[in-house]
CSV table of C-alpha atoms and ligand atoms in Angstrom, one decimal:
chain,number,residue,atom,x,y,z
P,40,MET,CA,63.4,131.7,-36.2
P,41,VAL,CA,62.3,131.5,-32.5
P,42,SER,CA,58.5,131.1,-32.3
P,43,ALA,CA,56.7,133.8,-30.4
P,44,LEU,CA,54.5,131.2,-28.7
P,45,GLU,CA,55.1,127.4,-28.6
P,46,LEU,CA,53.1,124.6,-26.9
P,47,ARG,CA,54.8,121.2,-26.9
P,48,GLY,CA,53.2,118.0,-25.9
P,49,VAL,CA,50.5,119.7,-23.8
P,50,THR,CA,48.1,117.2,-22.2
P,51,HIS,CA,45.3,118.4,-19.9
P,52,TYR,CA,42.7,116.7,-17.9
P,53,TYR,CA,39.6,118.0,-16.1
P,54,GLY,CA,39.1,115.1,-13.7
P,55,ALA,CA,38.8,112.1,-15.9
P,56,LEU,CA,38.1,114.1,-19.1
P,57,LYS,CA,41.1,114.4,-21.4
P,58,ALA,CA,40.7,117.9,-22.9
P,59,LEU,CA,44.1,118.1,-24.6
P,60,SER,CA,46.2,115.3,-25.8
P,61,GLU,CA,49.9,115.9,-26.7
P,62,LEU,CA,49.1,119.2,-28.3
P,63,ASP,CA,51.8,120.9,-30.4
P,64,LEU,CA,51.3,124.4,-31.5
P,65,SER,CA,53.4,127.3,-32.5
P,66,VAL,CA,52.8,130.9,-33.6
P,67,GLU,CA,55.5,133.0,-35.3
P,68,PRO,CA,56.0,136.7,-34.8
P,69,GLY,CA,53.5,138.7,-36.8
P,70,GLN,CA,51.4,135.7,-37.6
P,71,VAL,CA,47.7,135.2,-36.9
P,72,VAL,CA,46.9,131.6,-36.1
P,73,CYS,CA,43.3,130.5,-35.5
P,74,LEU,CA,42.4,127.4,-33.5
P,75,LEU,CA,39.2,126.1,-35.2
P,76,GLY,CA,37.1,123.3,-34.1
P,77,PRO,CA,33.7,122.3,-32.7
P,78,SER,CA,32.6,123.2,-29.2
P,79,GLY,CA,34.4,121.2,-26.5
P,80,CYS,CA,37.4,120.2,-28.6
P,81,GLY,CA,39.9,122.0,-26.3
P,82,LYS,CA,40.5,125.3,-28.0
P,83,SER,CA,39.9,127.5,-25.0
P,84,THR,CA,41.8,125.2,-22.8
P,85,ALA,CA,44.9,125.5,-25.1
P,86,LEU,CA,44.5,129.3,-25.0
P,87,ARG,CA,44.1,129.4,-21.2
P,88,ILE,CA,47.2,127.3,-20.8
P,89,ALA,CA,49.2,129.6,-23.1
P,90,ALA,CA,48.0,132.6,-21.1
P,91,GLY,CA,48.8,130.9,-17.7
P,92,LEU,CA,45.1,131.0,-16.6
P,93,GLU,CA,45.1,127.2,-16.4
P,94,VAL,CA,47.8,125.3,-14.5
P,95,LEU,CA,49.8,123.3,-16.9
P,96,GLN,CA,49.8,119.6,-16.2
P,97,ASP,CA,52.0,118.2,-18.8
P,98,GLY,CA,54.1,119.6,-21.6
P,99,VAL,CA,56.0,122.9,-22.1
P,100,VAL,CA,54.9,126.4,-23.0
P,101,SER,CA,57.5,128.8,-24.3
P,102,ILE,CA,57.2,132.5,-25.2
P,103,ALA,CA,59.9,134.0,-27.4
P,104,GLY,CA,62.0,131.0,-26.7
P,105,ASP,CA,61.8,131.2,-22.9
P,106,VAL,CA,60.0,128.4,-21.1
P,107,VAL,CA,57.1,130.0,-19.1
P,108,ALA,CA,55.5,126.7,-18.0
P,109,ASP,CA,56.6,123.2,-17.6
P,110,ARG,CA,56.2,120.5,-15.0
P,111,SER,CA,58.6,122.2,-12.7
P,112,GLY,CA,56.6,125.5,-12.5
P,113,GLN,CA,55.0,128.3,-14.3
P,114,ALA,CA,55.1,132.1,-14.7
P,115,PRO,CA,51.9,133.9,-13.8
P,116,PRO,CA,49.9,135.5,-16.7
P,117,GLU,CA,51.1,139.0,-15.9
P,118,ASP,CA,54.8,138.0,-16.4
P,119,ARG,CA,54.3,136.3,-19.8
P,120,GLY,CA,54.0,139.4,-22.0
P,121,VAL,CA,50.7,138.3,-23.4
P,122,GLY,CA,47.7,140.4,-24.2
P,123,LEU,CA,44.3,138.8,-23.5
P,124,VAL,CA,40.9,139.5,-25.1
P,125,PHE,CA,38.7,136.9,-23.5
P,126,GLN,CA,35.0,136.8,-22.8
P,127,ASP,CA,35.8,136.7,-19.0
P,128,TYR,CA,38.4,139.4,-19.3
P,129,ALA,CA,35.7,142.1,-20.0
P,130,LEU,CA,36.4,145.8,-19.3
P,131,PHE,CA,36.3,146.9,-15.7
P,132,PRO,CA,32.8,148.5,-15.5
P,133,HIS,CA,33.8,151.0,-12.7
P,134,LEU,CA,36.7,152.4,-14.7
P,135,SER,CA,36.6,154.9,-17.5
P,136,VAL,CA,37.8,153.9,-21.0
P,137,LEU,CA,41.1,155.6,-20.4
P,138,ASP,CA,41.6,154.0,-16.9
P,139,ASN,CA,40.8,150.6,-18.5
P,140,VAL,CA,43.7,151.1,-20.9
P,141,LEU,CA,46.0,152.6,-18.3
P,142,PHE,CA,45.3,149.5,-16.1
P,143,GLY,CA,47.4,147.3,-18.5
P,144,LEU,CA,50.3,149.8,-18.2
P,145,GLY,CA,50.8,149.4,-14.5
P,146,ASN,CA,54.5,148.7,-14.9
P,147,TRP,CA,55.2,151.6,-17.3
P,148,PRO,CA,56.9,154.9,-16.2
P,149,ARG,CA,54.2,157.3,-15.0
P,150,ASN,CA,54.9,160.0,-17.6
P,151,GLU,CA,54.6,157.6,-20.5
P,152,ARG,CA,51.5,155.7,-19.4
P,153,ARG,CA,49.0,158.4,-20.4
P,154,GLU,CA,50.5,159.2,-23.7
P,155,ARG,CA,50.6,155.5,-24.6
P,156,ALA,CA,47.0,154.9,-23.5
P,157,THR,CA,45.9,157.9,-25.5
P,158,ARG,CA,47.8,156.7,-28.6
P,159,MET,CA,46.3,153.2,-28.3
P,160,LEU,CA,42.7,154.6,-28.1
P,161,GLU,CA,43.6,156.7,-31.2
P,162,ARG,CA,44.6,153.5,-33.0
P,163,VAL,CA,41.4,151.8,-32.3
P,164,ASP,CA,39.4,154.9,-33.3
P,165,MET,CA,38.2,155.6,-29.8
P,166,THR,CA,39.6,159.1,-29.3
P,167,GLY,CA,37.0,161.3,-27.5
P,168,TYR,CA,35.7,158.4,-25.3
P,169,GLU,CA,38.5,158.6,-22.7
P,170,ASN,CA,36.1,159.5,-19.9
P,171,THR,CA,33.2,157.3,-21.0
P,172,PHE,CA,32.3,154.2,-19.0
P,173,PRO,CA,32.0,150.8,-20.6
P,174,HIS,CA,28.2,150.5,-20.2
P,175,GLU,CA,27.8,153.7,-22.3
P,176,LEU,CA,29.6,152.0,-25.2
P,177,SER,CA,28.3,149.7,-27.9
P,178,GLY,CA,29.5,146.1,-28.1
P,179,GLY,CA,31.9,147.0,-30.9
P,180,GLN,CA,33.3,150.0,-29.1
P,181,GLN,CA,33.8,147.9,-26.0
P,182,GLN,CA,35.7,145.3,-28.0
P,183,ARG,CA,37.9,148.0,-29.5
P,184,VAL,CA,38.8,149.3,-26.0
P,185,ALA,CA,39.5,145.7,-24.8
P,186,LEU,CA,41.9,145.4,-27.7
P,187,ALA,CA,43.6,148.7,-26.9
P,188,ARG,CA,44.0,147.6,-23.3
P,189,ALA,CA,45.5,144.3,-24.4
P,190,LEU,CA,47.8,145.9,-27.0
P,191,ALA,CA,48.9,148.9,-24.9
P,192,PRO,CA,51.8,147.2,-23.1
P,193,GLY,CA,53.2,146.0,-26.5
P,194,PRO,CA,52.8,142.2,-25.9
P,195,GLY,CA,54.7,139.8,-28.0
P,196,VAL,CA,51.7,137.5,-28.1
P,197,MET,CA,48.0,138.3,-28.3
P,198,LEU,CA,45.4,135.6,-27.2
P,199,LEU,CA,41.9,136.1,-28.4
P,200,ASP,CA,39.0,133.8,-27.4
P,201,GLU,CA,36.0,134.1,-29.6
P,202,PRO,CA,36.5,137.9,-29.5
P,203,TYR,CA,33.5,138.8,-31.8
P,204,SER,CA,30.9,136.3,-30.5
P,205,GLY,CA,29.0,139.1,-28.6
P,206,LEU,CA,28.6,141.2,-31.7
P,207,ASP,CA,25.9,141.0,-34.3
P,208,ALA,CA,26.9,139.9,-37.8
P,209,ARG,CA,27.5,143.3,-39.5
P,210,LEU,CA,29.3,144.8,-36.7
P,211,ARG,CA,31.4,141.6,-36.4
P,212,ASP,CA,32.5,142.0,-40.0
P,213,GLN,CA,33.6,145.5,-39.4
P,214,VAL,CA,35.3,144.9,-36.1
P,215,ARG,CA,37.2,141.9,-37.3
P,216,ASP,CA,38.4,143.8,-40.3
P,217,GLU,CA,39.7,146.6,-38.0
P,218,VAL,CA,41.3,144.1,-35.7
P,219,LEU,CA,43.1,142.2,-38.5
P,220,HIS,CA,44.6,145.4,-39.8
P,221,LEU,CA,45.6,146.6,-36.4
P,222,LEU,CA,47.2,143.3,-35.5
P,223,LYS,CA,49.1,143.3,-38.8
P,224,THR,CA,50.6,146.7,-38.0
P,225,THR,CA,52.2,145.2,-34.9
P,226,SER,CA,54.8,142.4,-34.9
P,227,CYS,CA,52.7,140.7,-32.3
P,228,ALA,CA,51.9,137.0,-32.7
P,229,THR,CA,48.2,136.2,-32.4
P,230,LEU,CA,46.5,133.0,-31.4
P,231,MET,CA,42.7,133.2,-31.8
P,232,VAL,CA,40.0,130.7,-30.9
P,233,THR,CA,36.9,130.5,-33.0
P,234,HIS,CA,34.4,127.9,-34.0
P,235,ASP,CA,33.5,129.8,-37.2
P,236,SER,CA,35.4,128.7,-40.2
P,237,GLU,CA,34.7,131.9,-42.2
P,238,GLU,CA,36.1,134.0,-39.3
P,239,ALA,CA,39.2,131.8,-39.2
P,240,MET,CA,39.7,132.1,-43.0
P,241,PHE,CA,39.2,135.9,-42.7
P,242,MET,CA,41.7,136.4,-39.8
P,243,ALA,CA,44.3,133.6,-40.1
P,244,ASP,CA,47.6,133.2,-41.8
P,245,ARG,CA,47.4,129.6,-40.5
P,246,ILE,CA,44.5,127.6,-39.2
P,247,VAL,CA,44.8,124.7,-36.8
P,248,VAL,CA,41.8,122.5,-36.9
P,249,MET,CA,41.2,120.5,-33.7
P,250,ARG,CA,39.1,117.6,-32.6
P,251,HIS,CA,39.0,115.8,-29.3
P,252,GLY,CA,42.0,117.7,-27.9
P,253,GLN,CA,44.2,117.0,-30.9
P,254,VAL,CA,45.3,118.8,-34.1
P,255,VAL,CA,43.6,117.2,-37.1
P,256,GLN,CA,45.2,119.4,-39.7
P,257,ALA,CA,47.2,122.7,-39.8
P,258,GLY,CA,47.9,124.9,-42.7
P,259,SER,CA,47.0,128.1,-44.6
P,260,PRO,CA,43.3,128.7,-45.1
P,261,ALA,CA,43.7,127.8,-48.8
P,262,GLU,CA,45.5,124.5,-48.0
P,263,LEU,CA,42.8,123.4,-45.6
P,264,TYR,CA,40.0,124.4,-47.9
P,265,CYS,CA,41.5,123.0,-51.1
P,266,SER,CA,43.2,119.9,-49.6
P,267,PRO,CA,41.3,118.8,-46.5
P,268,ARG,CA,42.8,115.6,-45.0
P,269,ASP,CA,39.4,114.2,-44.1
P,270,ALA,CA,35.7,114.8,-44.3
P,271,PHE,CA,35.7,116.4,-40.8
P,272,VAL,CA,38.1,119.1,-42.0
P,273,ALA,CA,36.3,119.5,-45.3
P,274,GLY,CA,32.9,119.8,-43.5
P,275,PHE,CA,34.2,122.5,-41.2
P,276,PHE,CA,34.6,124.9,-44.1
P,277,SER,CA,31.3,124.3,-46.0
P,278,GLU,CA,28.3,122.2,-46.2
P,279,LEU,CA,29.0,118.9,-48.1
P,280,ASN,CA,27.2,116.5,-50.4
P,281,HIS,CA,28.2,112.9,-49.5
P,282,VAL,CA,28.0,110.2,-52.2
P,283,ASP,CA,28.9,106.6,-51.7
P,284,GLY,CA,31.6,105.2,-54.0
P,285,THR,CA,33.5,101.9,-54.7
P,286,MET,CA,37.1,101.8,-55.9
P,287,ARG,CA,37.6,100.2,-59.3
P,288,ASP,CA,40.9,100.5,-61.2
P,289,GLY,CA,42.0,103.7,-59.3
P,290,MET,CA,38.6,105.3,-59.7
P,291,ALA,CA,35.9,105.9,-57.2
P,292,VAL,CA,32.8,104.8,-59.0
P,293,THR,CA,29.7,106.7,-57.9
P,294,GLU,CA,26.2,107.5,-59.2
P,295,LEU,CA,27.6,110.9,-60.3
P,296,GLY,CA,30.4,109.4,-62.3
P,297,GLU,CA,34.0,108.2,-61.8
P,298,ILE,CA,36.5,110.2,-59.8
P,299,ALA,CA,40.3,109.4,-59.8
P,300,ALA,CA,41.6,108.6,-56.2
P,301,GLU,CA,44.9,107.2,-55.0
P,302,GLY,CA,45.8,105.1,-52.0
P,303,PHE,CA,42.7,102.9,-51.9
P,304,ALA,CA,42.3,99.2,-52.2
P,305,GLU,CA,40.4,97.7,-55.1
P,306,GLY,CA,36.7,97.3,-54.1
P,307,GLU,CA,37.1,99.6,-51.0
P,308,ALA,CA,34.0,101.5,-50.1
P,309,VAL,CA,34.7,105.3,-50.1
P,310,ASP,CA,33.0,108.5,-49.1
P,311,VAL,CA,33.0,111.0,-52.0
P,312,VAL,CA,32.6,114.5,-50.7
P,313,ILE,CA,31.4,117.2,-53.0
P,314,ARG,CA,31.3,120.8,-52.0
P,315,PRO,CA,28.0,122.5,-53.2
P,316,GLU,CA,30.0,124.9,-55.4
P,317,ALA,CA,31.6,121.9,-57.2
P,318,LEU,CA,28.2,121.1,-58.8
P,319,LYS,CA,28.1,123.2,-62.0
P,320,LEU,CA,24.6,123.6,-63.4
P,321,GLY,CA,23.8,124.3,-67.1
P,322,PRO,CA,21.2,123.8,-69.8
P,323,THR,CA,20.3,120.2,-70.8
P,324,LYS,CA,20.9,121.0,-74.5
P,325,GLY,CA,24.2,119.4,-75.6
P,326,ALA,CA,24.9,117.8,-72.2
P,327,SER,CA,25.3,114.0,-71.7
P,328,ALA,CA,21.9,112.5,-70.7
P,329,SER,CA,23.6,110.7,-67.7
P,330,GLN,CA,24.2,114.1,-66.1
P,331,PHE,CA,20.7,115.4,-65.7
P,332,ALA,CA,18.9,116.4,-62.4
P,333,THR,CA,15.6,118.0,-61.6
P,334,VAL,CA,15.4,121.1,-59.5
P,335,VAL,CA,13.6,120.6,-56.2
P,336,GLU,CA,13.9,124.1,-54.7
P,337,ALA,CA,16.1,127.2,-55.4
P,338,ARG,CA,16.9,130.0,-53.0
P,339,LEU,CA,18.8,133.2,-53.3
P,340,LEU,CA,21.2,133.5,-50.4
P,341,GLY,CA,22.8,136.8,-51.3
P,342,ARG,CA,26.1,136.4,-53.3
P,343,THR,CA,25.1,132.9,-54.2
P,344,SER,CA,22.0,130.8,-55.0
P,345,LEU,CA,21.4,127.4,-53.4
P,346,VAL,CA,19.7,124.9,-55.8
P,347,HIS,CA,18.4,121.7,-54.3
P,348,LEU,CA,18.6,118.9,-56.9
P,349,SER,CA,17.2,115.4,-57.3
P,350,TYR,CA,19.7,113.3,-59.3
P,351,PRO,CA,19.5,111.6,-61.7
P,352,TRP,CA,16.8,112.4,-64.2
P,353,PRO,CA,15.0,110.5,-65.6
P,354,VAL,CA,14.2,108.6,-62.3
P,355,PRO,CA,15.9,105.1,-62.5
P,356,ASP,CA,13.8,101.9,-62.3
P,357,ASP,CA,14.8,101.3,-58.6
P,358,GLY,CA,13.6,104.9,-57.8
P,359,HIS,CA,16.8,105.7,-56.0
P,360,ARG,CA,17.8,109.3,-56.2
P,361,LEU,CA,20.3,111.6,-54.5
P,362,HIS,CA,19.4,114.9,-53.0
P,363,LEU,CA,22.2,117.3,-53.8
P,364,HIS,CA,22.9,120.9,-53.0
P,365,ALA,CA,24.5,123.1,-55.6
P,366,ARG,CA,25.7,126.6,-54.7
P,367,VAL,CA,26.1,128.8,-57.8
P,368,PRO,CA,27.3,132.4,-57.9
P,369,GLY,CA,24.8,135.3,-58.2
P,370,VAL,CA,21.1,134.8,-59.0
P,371,MET,CA,20.1,131.5,-60.4
P,372,LEU,CA,16.6,130.5,-59.5
P,373,PRO,CA,15.3,127.7,-61.8
P,374,GLU,CA,11.7,126.6,-61.3
P,375,PRO,CA,11.1,123.4,-59.3
P,376,GLY,CA,10.8,120.5,-61.7
P,377,GLN,CA,13.1,122.1,-64.3
P,378,VAL,CA,15.7,119.6,-65.7
P,379,VAL,CA,19.3,120.9,-65.6
P,380,SER,CA,22.7,119.4,-66.5
P,381,VAL,CA,25.2,118.8,-63.7
P,382,ASP,CA,28.9,118.9,-64.1
P,383,LEU,CA,31.5,118.1,-61.3
P,384,ASP,CA,34.4,120.4,-60.5
P,385,LEU,CA,36.9,117.8,-59.4
P,386,SER,CA,39.0,120.4,-57.5
P,387,GLN,CA,36.2,120.7,-55.0
P,388,THR,CA,35.5,116.9,-54.9
P,389,PHE,CA,37.3,114.7,-52.4
P,390,VAL,CA,37.5,111.0,-51.9
P,391,PHE,CA,38.0,109.7,-48.3
P,392,PRO,CA,38.0,106.4,-46.6
P,393,LYS,CA,34.4,105.6,-45.6
P,394,GLN,CA,34.9,105.8,-41.8
P,395,THR,CA,36.4,109.3,-41.7
P,396,SER,CA,33.0,110.9,-42.2
P,397,VAL,CA,31.8,109.4,-39.0
P,398,ASP,CA,33.0,111.6,-36.1
D,988,ADP,P1,36.3,124.6,-26.7
D,988,ADP,O1,37.0,125.9,-26.4
D,988,ADP,O2,36.9,123.9,-27.9
D,988,ADP,O3,34.8,124.7,-26.7
D,988,ADP,P2,37.2,123.8,-24.0
D,988,ADP,O4,38.7,123.9,-24.0
D,988,ADP,O5,36.4,124.9,-23.4
D,988,ADP,O6,36.7,123.5,-25.5
D,988,ADP,O7,36.7,122.5,-23.3
D,988,ADP,C1,37.3,121.2,-23.6
D,988,ADP,C2,36.5,120.2,-22.8
D,988,ADP,O8,36.9,120.4,-21.4
D,988,ADP,C3,35.0,120.2,-22.9
D,988,ADP,O9,34.5,118.9,-22.8
D,988,ADP,C4,34.6,121.0,-21.7
D,988,ADP,O10,33.3,120.7,-21.2
D,988,ADP,C5,35.7,120.6,-20.7
D,988,ADP,N1,36.0,121.7,-19.7
D,988,ADP,C6,36.5,122.9,-20.0
D,988,ADP,N2,36.7,123.6,-18.9
D,988,ADP,C7,36.4,122.8,-17.8
D,988,ADP,C8,36.5,123.0,-16.4
D,988,ADP,N3,36.9,124.1,-15.9
D,988,ADP,N4,36.1,121.9,-15.7
D,988,ADP,C9,35.7,120.7,-16.2
D,988,ADP,N5,35.6,120.5,-17.6
D,988,ADP,C10,36.0,121.5,-18.4
C-alpha cells in the first residue's frame, strides 16, 4: 500500500540546533498517527515540513507516493493536498464562517463551492452559523469551523498541531471525540501533534514517541503503554514509581521483591519502573509480612484514588523506606498510618537499564 504521507531521512537544523535527525515517518490512508513528545523534541517541525511551511533541508517528503519535497525542490503547501489545523492557521477574523470554509475551495467549480461548504458545516454541526464571524463563536465552535475549512477540499492528508490546546478540559474532550469520528468517516490520513499522552491514546491508531528530533518508539497505543522500550516512553504515559534493582540469576532483586528480566548481565544495576496501577493494595490479614506498607496520604482523583505509601512496614533497622504511589480504581481512602498489603502486577512493571531513566 502506498502511504498517504511519508517522511524519509528528514534532518532539519535551525542554525546550529538540530531539530530533526534522520526522521522516518509514515501515515497510511484512513489512519490517525499522533506525534507525541516533550516540548522542543521536533514535533511541530516535522509537521511543518510535511505541510511545506518549512523548507526541507535534507530527506524526502512524499504524499500518496508522489515526492513533494526533496533536495531538488518542493511543492508549495497549497499544491500538496493537505488540510491544516494549526495554531497559526486560525480562522480569518474578517470573513464569515461560510466565507472561511469557501476560502479553502478556491479551485473548485463555482456552483459546487457553496454546496460543499454548506455540507461541511453541517458535518461539524455548525449549520445556522454561516453568517457569523469568528469572534462571535466559542473556542470549540471556532475549532469545528477550522476543521470544516481544512476538510472541505477533501485532502488526502490532515495535519493537526495541538488542535485542542486552546480549549478547556471538558470542551476538549467533546471536540476531540467529534473530530475523531469525523476523521474516521473520511479516508483521510491524519498526522497530529500533541504533548498529551491521553490525547494521543484517545485519537491515535499509531503513536510515534519522539525525543531530541528522533523516533524513540512507534506502535499502537496499547503496544506503547504495555511494552514501552524505555523509562522515557513508559513515563510519558503515566506517573512512575522507580525502584533500584540488581540482577541475580535472571531476576531483578529489589526491595519490593524479585522481578524476572531478560537481557541483563549478572550484577547489573537496573531501574525497575512500576506504574502506580501496578501496586495492588489489600488487607494485611493473610498477606506475607514482607509485603506491608503504611498509608501516608490518600486522595480521591475521580475515577481512581491515589494512595501514597511508605514501604516497607515495619520500618527496617536502617530506616530506609520507599515512597510509592498506588492508583486504585474507584474510592479507596484508607486513613494515614493504616497498614496495607502490597502486591505487584508484573504486567505493569518494567525493568530497564539504569541509564535509560536519565534523559
Ligand atoms: P515541538 O513541536 O516538539 O515542541 P519544535 O519542532 O517546535 O518542537 O522545535 C524543535 C526545536 O527547534 C526546539 O528546540 C525549538 O526551540 C527549535 N525551533 C523551532 N522553531 C524554530 C525557529 N523557527 N527558529 C529557531 N529554532 C526553532
